[in-house]
Amino acid sequence: MNAAEVKELLEQAISLQECHVEAEGTHFKVIAVGDLFEGMSRVKAQQTIYQPLSDVIADGSVHAVTIKTFTPEKWQRERKLMML
């Protein structure tokens, strides 16, 4: 499983404005941006990302996932902070 495949799984299952995935072997970093995260708890947001990946996690194609979720507004602020 590569980063593009994980990104495709997420984009097919969840309505996201942006999705960024990086891979190192079977470890993946996901940044997901979508309106659906508005008012959602951090745990619920992570569960939302894990759910479409459950099969590839279970079969060992994906061993670990680091998840960051943002609303579009929070993502804009985060990107500005990262550029400083």
mmCIF file of N, CA and C in Angstrom:
data_model
loop_
_atom_site.group_PDB
_atom_site.id
_atom_site.type_symbol
_atom_site.label_atom_id
_atom_site.label_comp_id
_atom_site.label_asym_id
_atom_site.label_seq_id
_atom_site.Cartn_x
_atom_site.Cartn_y
_atom_site.Cartn_z
ATOM 1 N N MET A 1 0.849 -1.178 0.000
ATOM 2 C CA MET A 1 0.000 0.000 0.000
ATOM 3 C C MET A 1 0.892 1.238 0.000
ATOM 4 N N ASN A 2 0.585 2.189 -0.862
ATOM 5 C CA ASN A 2 1.367 3.420 -0.906
ATOM 6 C C ASN A 2 0.487 4.621 -0.545
ATOM 7 N N ALA A 3 1.109 5.785 -0.476
ATOM 8 C CA ALA A 3 0.400 6.994 -0.045
ATOM 9 C C ALA A 3 -0.778 7.321 -0.962
ATOM 10 N N ALA A 4 -0.604 7.157 -2.263
ATOM 11 C CA ALA A 4 -1.682 7.458 -3.216
ATOM 12 C C ALA A 4 -2.879 6.539 -3.009
ATOM 13 N N GLU A 5 -2.625 5.276 -2.693
ATOM 14 C CA GLU A 5 -3.723 4.325 -2.458
ATOM 15 C C GLU A 5 -4.482 4.655 -1.183
ATOM 16 N N VAL A 6 -3.763 5.031 -0.141
ATOM 17 C CA VAL A 6 -4.414 5.423 1.111
ATOM 18 C C VAL A 6 -5.238 6.688 0.880
ATOM 19 N N LYS A 7 -4.685 7.645 0.173
ATOM 20 C CA LYS A 7 -5.404 8.883 -0.132
ATOM 21 C C LYS A 7 -6.685 8.576 -0.916
ATOM 22 N N GLU A 8 -6.593 7.687 -1.887
ATOM 23 C CA GLU A 8 -7.761 7.328 -2.687
ATOM 24 C C GLU A 8 -8.843 6.668 -1.824
ATOM 25 N N LEU A 9 -8.447 5.766 -0.929
ATOM 26 C CA LEU A 9 -9.416 5.133 -0.021
ATOM 27 C C LEU A 9 -10.156 6.181 0.800
ATOM 28 N N LEU A 10 -9.409 7.136 1.341
ATOM 29 C CA LEU A 10 -10.017 8.176 2.167
ATOM 30 C C LEU A 10 -10.940 9.077 1.355
ATOM 31 N N GLU A 11 -10.486 9.491 0.177
ATOM 32 C CA GLU A 11 -11.282 10.403 -0.637
ATOM 33 C C GLU A 11 -12.557 9.749 -1.169
ATOM 34 N N GLN A 12 -12.519 8.440 -1.378
ATOM 35 C CA GLN A 12 -13.726 7.740 -1.831
ATOM 36 C C GLN A 12 -14.745 7.606 -0.709
ATOM 37 N N ALA A 13 -14.275 7.485 0.527
ATOM 38 C CA ALA A 13 -15.156 7.227 1.655
ATOM 39 C C ALA A 13 -15.648 8.479 2.374
ATOM 40 N N ILE A 14 -14.862 9.564 2.304
ATOM 41 C CA ILE A 14 -15.145 10.754 3.103
ATOM 42 C C ILE A 14 -15.110 11.983 2.201
ATOM 43 N N SER A 15 -16.031 12.895 2.438
ATOM 44 C CA SER A 15 -16.055 14.148 1.690
ATOM 45 C C SER A 15 -15.038 15.111 2.304
ATOM 46 N N LEU A 16 -13.873 15.229 1.660
ATOM 47 C CA LEU A 16 -12.790 16.078 2.153
ATOM 48 C C LEU A 16 -12.473 17.176 1.145
ATOM 49 N N GLN A 17 -12.111 18.353 1.647
ATOM 50 C CA GLN A 17 -11.648 19.413 0.758
ATOM 51 C C GLN A 17 -10.201 19.163 0.338
ATOM 52 N N GLU A 18 -9.402 18.648 1.286
ATOM 53 C CA GLU A 18 -8.003 18.323 1.003
ATOM 54 C C GLU A 18 -7.620 17.077 1.776
ATOM 55 N N CYS A 19 -6.694 16.311 1.199
ATOM 56 C CA CYS A 19 -6.180 15.133 1.871
ATOM 57 C C CYS A 19 -4.712 14.982 1.477
ATOM 58 N N HIS A 20 -3.842 14.951 2.456
ATOM 59 C CA HIS A 20 -2.410 14.805 2.224
ATOM 60 C C HIS A 20 -1.945 13.557 2.960
ATOM 61 N N VAL A 21 -1.238 12.684 2.248
ATOM 62 C CA VAL A 21 -0.776 11.438 2.847
ATOM 63 C C VAL A 21 0.706 11.255 2.528
ATOM 64 N N GLU A 22 1.478 10.941 3.554
ATOM 65 C CA GLU A 22 2.891 10.605 3.396
ATOM 66 C C GLU A 22 3.085 9.190 3.919
ATOM 67 N N ALA A 23 4.018 8.464 3.303
ATOM 68 C CA ALA A 23 4.252 7.083 3.722
ATOM 69 C C ALA A 23 5.728 6.826 3.949
ATOM 70 N N GLU A 24 5.990 6.043 4.988
ATOM 71 C CA GLU A 24 7.319 5.479 5.248
ATOM 72 C C GLU A 24 7.089 4.008 5.531
ATOM 73 N N GLY A 25 7.249 3.182 4.509
ATOM 74 C CA GLY A 25 6.943 1.763 4.665
ATOM 75 C C GLY A 25 5.463 1.586 4.919
ATOM 76 N N THR A 26 5.120 0.963 6.051
ATOM 77 C CA THR A 26 3.710 0.737 6.390
ATOM 78 C C THR A 26 3.188 1.763 7.394
ATOM 79 N N HIS A 27 3.958 2.843 7.614
ATOM 80 C CA HIS A 27 3.552 3.926 8.519
ATOM 81 C C HIS A 27 3.114 5.117 7.662
ATOM 82 N N PHE A 28 1.950 5.647 7.983
ATOM 83 C CA PHE A 28 1.374 6.725 7.177
ATOM 84 C C PHE A 28 1.045 7.938 8.037
ATOM 85 N N LYS A 29 1.213 9.115 7.438
ATOM 86 C CA LYS A 29 0.815 10.376 8.063
ATOM 87 C C LYS A 29 -0.288 10.964 7.194
ATOM 88 N N VAL A 30 -1.413 11.270 7.824
ATOM 89 C CA VAL A 30 -2.573 11.791 7.106
ATOM 90 C C VAL A 30 -2.938 13.160 7.656
ATOM 91 N N ILE A 31 -3.113 14.109 6.748
ATOM 92 C CA ILE A 31 -3.705 15.403 7.080
ATOM 93 C C ILE A 31 -4.996 15.478 6.278
ATOM 94 N N ALA A 32 -6.108 15.560 6.982
ATOM 95 C CA ALA A 32 -7.419 15.594 6.340
ATOM 96 C C ALA A 32 -8.103 16.920 6.660
ATOM 97 N N VAL A 33 -8.627 17.558 5.630
ATOM 98 C CA VAL A 33 -9.274 18.855 5.782
ATOM 99 C C VAL A 33 -10.703 18.744 5.256
ATOM 100 N N GLY A 34 -11.660 19.072 6.113
ATOM 101 C CA GLY A 34 -13.046 19.009 5.662
ATOM 102 C C GLY A 34 -13.995 19.699 6.619
ATOM 103 N N ASP A 35 -15.100 20.166 6.072
ATOM 104 C CA ASP A 35 -16.135 20.806 6.885
ATOM 105 C C ASP A 35 -16.736 19.832 7.895
ATOM 106 N N LEU A 36 -16.698 18.540 7.589
ATOM 107 C CA LEU A 36 -17.309 17.553 8.479
ATOM 108 C C LEU A 36 -16.655 17.520 9.851
ATOM 109 N N PHE A 37 -15.444 18.043 9.990
ATOM 110 C CA PHE A 37 -14.749 18.025 11.280
ATOM 111 C C PHE A 37 -15.192 19.158 12.209
ATOM 112 N N GLU A 38 -16.006 20.071 11.695
ATOM 113 C CA GLU A 38 -16.502 21.193 12.502
ATOM 114 C C GLU A 38 -17.300 20.667 13.692
ATOM 115 N N GLY A 39 -16.869 21.011 14.894
ATOM 116 C CA GLY A 39 -17.562 20.611 16.108
ATOM 117 C C GLY A 39 -17.366 19.154 16.507
ATOM 118 N N MET A 40 -16.586 18.417 15.754
ATOM 119 C CA MET A 40 -16.353 17.000 16.033
ATOM 120 C C MET A 40 -15.219 16.858 17.041
ATOM 121 N N SER A 41 -15.364 15.935 17.975
ATOM 122 C CA SER A 41 -14.279 15.701 18.935
ATOM 123 C C SER A 41 -13.069 15.119 18.206
ATOM 124 N N ARG A 42 -11.905 15.255 18.808
ATOM 125 C CA ARG A 42 -10.684 14.729 18.201
ATOM 126 C C ARG A 42 -10.764 13.212 18.013
ATOM 127 N N VAL A 43 -11.332 12.534 18.994
ATOM 128 C CA VAL A 43 -11.471 11.080 18.907
ATOM 129 C C VAL A 43 -12.396 10.699 17.752
ATOM 130 N N LYS A 44 -13.541 11.370 17.646
ATOM 131 C CA LYS A 44 -14.494 11.079 16.565
ATOM 132 C C LYS A 44 -13.866 11.379 15.198
ATOM 133 N N ALA A 45 -13.104 12.455 15.099
ATOM 134 C CA ALA A 45 -12.444 12.793 13.836
ATOM 135 C C ALA A 45 -11.451 11.699 13.447
ATOM 136 N N GLN A 46 -10.681 11.205 14.416
ATOM 137 C CA GLN A 46 -9.732 10.135 14.116
ATOM 138 C C GLN A 46 -10.460 8.851 13.729
ATOM 139 N N GLN A 47 -11.560 8.550 14.401
ATOM 140 C CA GLN A 47 -12.343 7.375 14.043
ATOM 141 C C GLN A 47 -12.880 7.482 12.622
ATOM 142 N N THR A 48 -13.241 8.689 12.221
ATOM 143 C CA THR A 48 -13.745 8.932 10.868
ATOM 144 C C THR A 48 -12.682 8.589 9.830
ATOM 145 N N ILE A 49 -11.428 8.884 10.135
ATOM 146 C CA ILE A 49 -10.326 8.571 9.215
ATOM 147 C C ILE A 49 -9.961 7.090 9.279
ATOM 148 N N TYR A 50 -9.938 6.518 10.467
ATOM 149 C CA TYR A 50 -9.585 5.098 10.618
ATOM 150 C C TYR A 50 -10.569 4.168 9.925
ATOM 151 N N GLN A 51 -11.861 4.500 9.971
ATOM 152 C CA GLN A 51 -12.889 3.583 9.483
ATOM 153 C C GLN A 51 -12.637 3.105 8.044
ATOM 154 N N PRO A 52 -12.389 3.990 7.067
ATOM 155 C CA PRO A 52 -12.160 3.498 5.705
ATOM 156 C C PRO A 52 -10.851 2.708 5.562
ATOM 157 N N LEU A 53 -9.967 2.832 6.541
ATOM 158 C CA LEU A 53 -8.674 2.140 6.481
ATOM 159 C C LEU A 53 -8.680 0.835 7.271
ATOM 160 N N SER A 54 -9.798 0.490 7.892
ATOM 161 C CA SER A 54 -9.836 -0.649 8.805
ATOM 162 C C SER A 54 -9.403 -1.962 8.145
ATOM 163 N N ASP A 55 -9.805 -2.202 6.913
ATOM 164 C CA ASP A 55 -9.428 -3.448 6.235
ATOM 165 C C ASP A 55 -7.926 -3.529 5.976
ATOM 166 N N VAL A 56 -7.319 -2.419 5.527
ATOM 167 C CA VAL A 56 -5.881 -2.459 5.232
ATOM 168 C C VAL A 56 -5.044 -2.433 6.512
ATOM 169 N N ILE A 57 -5.601 -1.920 7.589
ATOM 170 C CA ILE A 57 -4.931 -2.018 8.887
ATOM 171 C C ILE A 57 -4.997 -3.468 9.366
ATOM 172 N N ALA A 58 -6.165 -4.088 9.235
ATOM 173 C CA ALA A 58 -6.352 -5.470 9.686
ATOM 174 C C ALA A 58 -5.469 -6.452 8.911
ATOM 175 N N ASP A 59 -5.278 -6.214 7.615
ATOM 176 C CA ASP A 59 -4.463 -7.154 6.831
ATOM 177 C C ASP A 59 -2.963 -6.849 6.886
ATOM 178 N N GLY A 60 -2.591 -5.785 7.610
ATOM 179 C CA GLY A 60 -1.181 -5.460 7.796
ATOM 180 C C GLY A 60 -0.568 -4.583 6.723
ATOM 181 N N SER A 61 -1.348 -4.222 5.692
ATOM 182 C CA SER A 61 -0.827 -3.328 4.653
ATOM 183 C C SER A 61 -0.472 -1.964 5.224
ATOM 184 N N VAL A 62 -1.228 -1.566 6.244
ATOM 185 C CA VAL A 62 -0.977 -0.320 6.975
ATOM 186 C C VAL A 62 -0.756 -0.709 8.431
ATOM 187 N N HIS A 63 0.397 -0.341 8.959
ATOM 188 C CA HIS A 63 0.724 -0.701 10.334
ATOM 189 C C HIS A 63 0.380 0.422 11.322
ATOM 190 N N ALA A 64 0.678 1.649 10.933
ATOM 191 C CA ALA A 64 0.446 2.789 11.830
ATOM 192 C C ALA A 64 -0.026 3.994 11.024
ATOM 193 N N VAL A 65 -0.899 4.781 11.647
ATOM 194 C CA VAL A 65 -1.415 5.984 10.996
ATOM 195 C C VAL A 65 -1.375 7.126 11.999
ATOM 196 N N THR A 66 -0.723 8.206 11.610
ATOM 197 C CA THR A 66 -0.751 9.444 12.380
ATOM 198 C C THR A 66 -1.734 10.364 11.675
ATOM 199 N N ILE A 67 -2.688 10.891 12.428
ATOM 200 C CA ILE A 67 -3.778 11.654 11.822
ATOM 201 C C ILE A 67 -3.848 13.055 12.403
ATOM 202 N N LYS A 68 -3.983 14.021 11.505
ATOM 203 C CA LYS A 68 -4.306 15.393 11.889
ATOM 204 C C LYS A 68 -5.509 15.800 11.048
ATOM 205 N N THR A 69 -6.540 16.299 11.716
ATOM 206 C CA THR A 69 -7.735 16.742 11.007
ATOM 207 C C THR A 69 -7.968 18.226 11.261
ATOM 208 N N PHE A 70 -8.477 18.893 10.246
ATOM 209 C CA PHE A 70 -8.719 20.333 10.319
ATOM 210 C C PHE A 70 -10.001 20.683 9.577
ATOM 211 N N THR A 71 -10.679 21.719 10.055
ATOM 212 C CA THR A 71 -11.700 22.353 9.227
ATOM 213 C C THR A 71 -10.934 23.214 8.228
ATOM 214 N N PRO A 72 -11.563 23.629 7.126
ATOM 215 C CA PRO A 72 -10.841 24.480 6.169
ATOM 216 C C PRO A 72 -10.282 25.758 6.815
ATOM 217 N N GLU A 73 -11.033 26.357 7.739
ATOM 218 C CA GLU A 73 -10.571 27.590 8.385
ATOM 219 C C GLU A 73 -9.330 27.322 9.249
ATOM 220 N N LYS A 74 -9.391 26.250 10.033
ATOM 221 C CA LYS A 74 -8.244 25.914 10.885
ATOM 222 C C LYS A 74 -7.037 25.505 10.044
ATOM 223 N N TRP A 75 -7.277 24.870 8.910
ATOM 224 C CA TRP A 75 -6.178 24.486 8.029
ATOM 225 C C TRP A 75 -5.493 25.723 7.463
ATOM 226 N N GLN A 76 -6.260 26.745 7.102
ATOM 227 C CA GLN A 76 -5.669 27.994 6.599
ATOM 228 C C GLN A 76 -4.756 28.606 7.658
ATOM 229 N N ARG A 77 -5.221 28.637 8.920
ATOM 230 C CA ARG A 77 -4.397 29.176 10.005
ATOM 231 C C ARG A 77 -3.149 28.333 10.214
ATOM 232 N N GLU A 78 -3.302 27.021 10.187
ATOM 233 C CA GLU A 78 -2.166 26.107 10.380
ATOM 234 C C GLU A 78 -1.113 26.315 9.296
ATOM 235 N N ARG A 79 -1.558 26.447 8.069
ATOM 236 C CA ARG A 79 -0.606 26.650 6.956
ATOM 237 C C ARG A 79 0.153 27.967 7.117
ATOM 238 N N LYS A 80 -0.538 29.011 7.574
ATOM 239 C CA LYS A 80 0.141 30.290 7.801
ATOM 240 C C LYS A 80 1.181 30.152 8.908
ATOM 241 N N LEU A 81 0.848 29.429 9.972
ATOM 242 C CA LEU A 81 1.793 29.231 11.072
ATOM 243 C C LEU A 81 3.006 28.414 10.614
ATOM 244 N N MET A 82 2.784 27.441 9.776
ATOM 245 C CA MET A 82 3.884 26.587 9.308
ATOM 246 C C MET A 82 4.849 27.357 8.407
ATOM 247 N N MET A 83 4.362 28.437 7.792
ATOM 248 C CA MET A 83 5.205 29.214 6.875
ATOM 249 C C MET A 83 6.086 30.206 7.629
ATOM 250 N N LEU A 84 5.801 30.460 8.912
ATOM 251 C CA LEU A 84 6.596 31.416 9.688
ATOM 252 C C LEU A 84 7.945 30.865 10.040
#
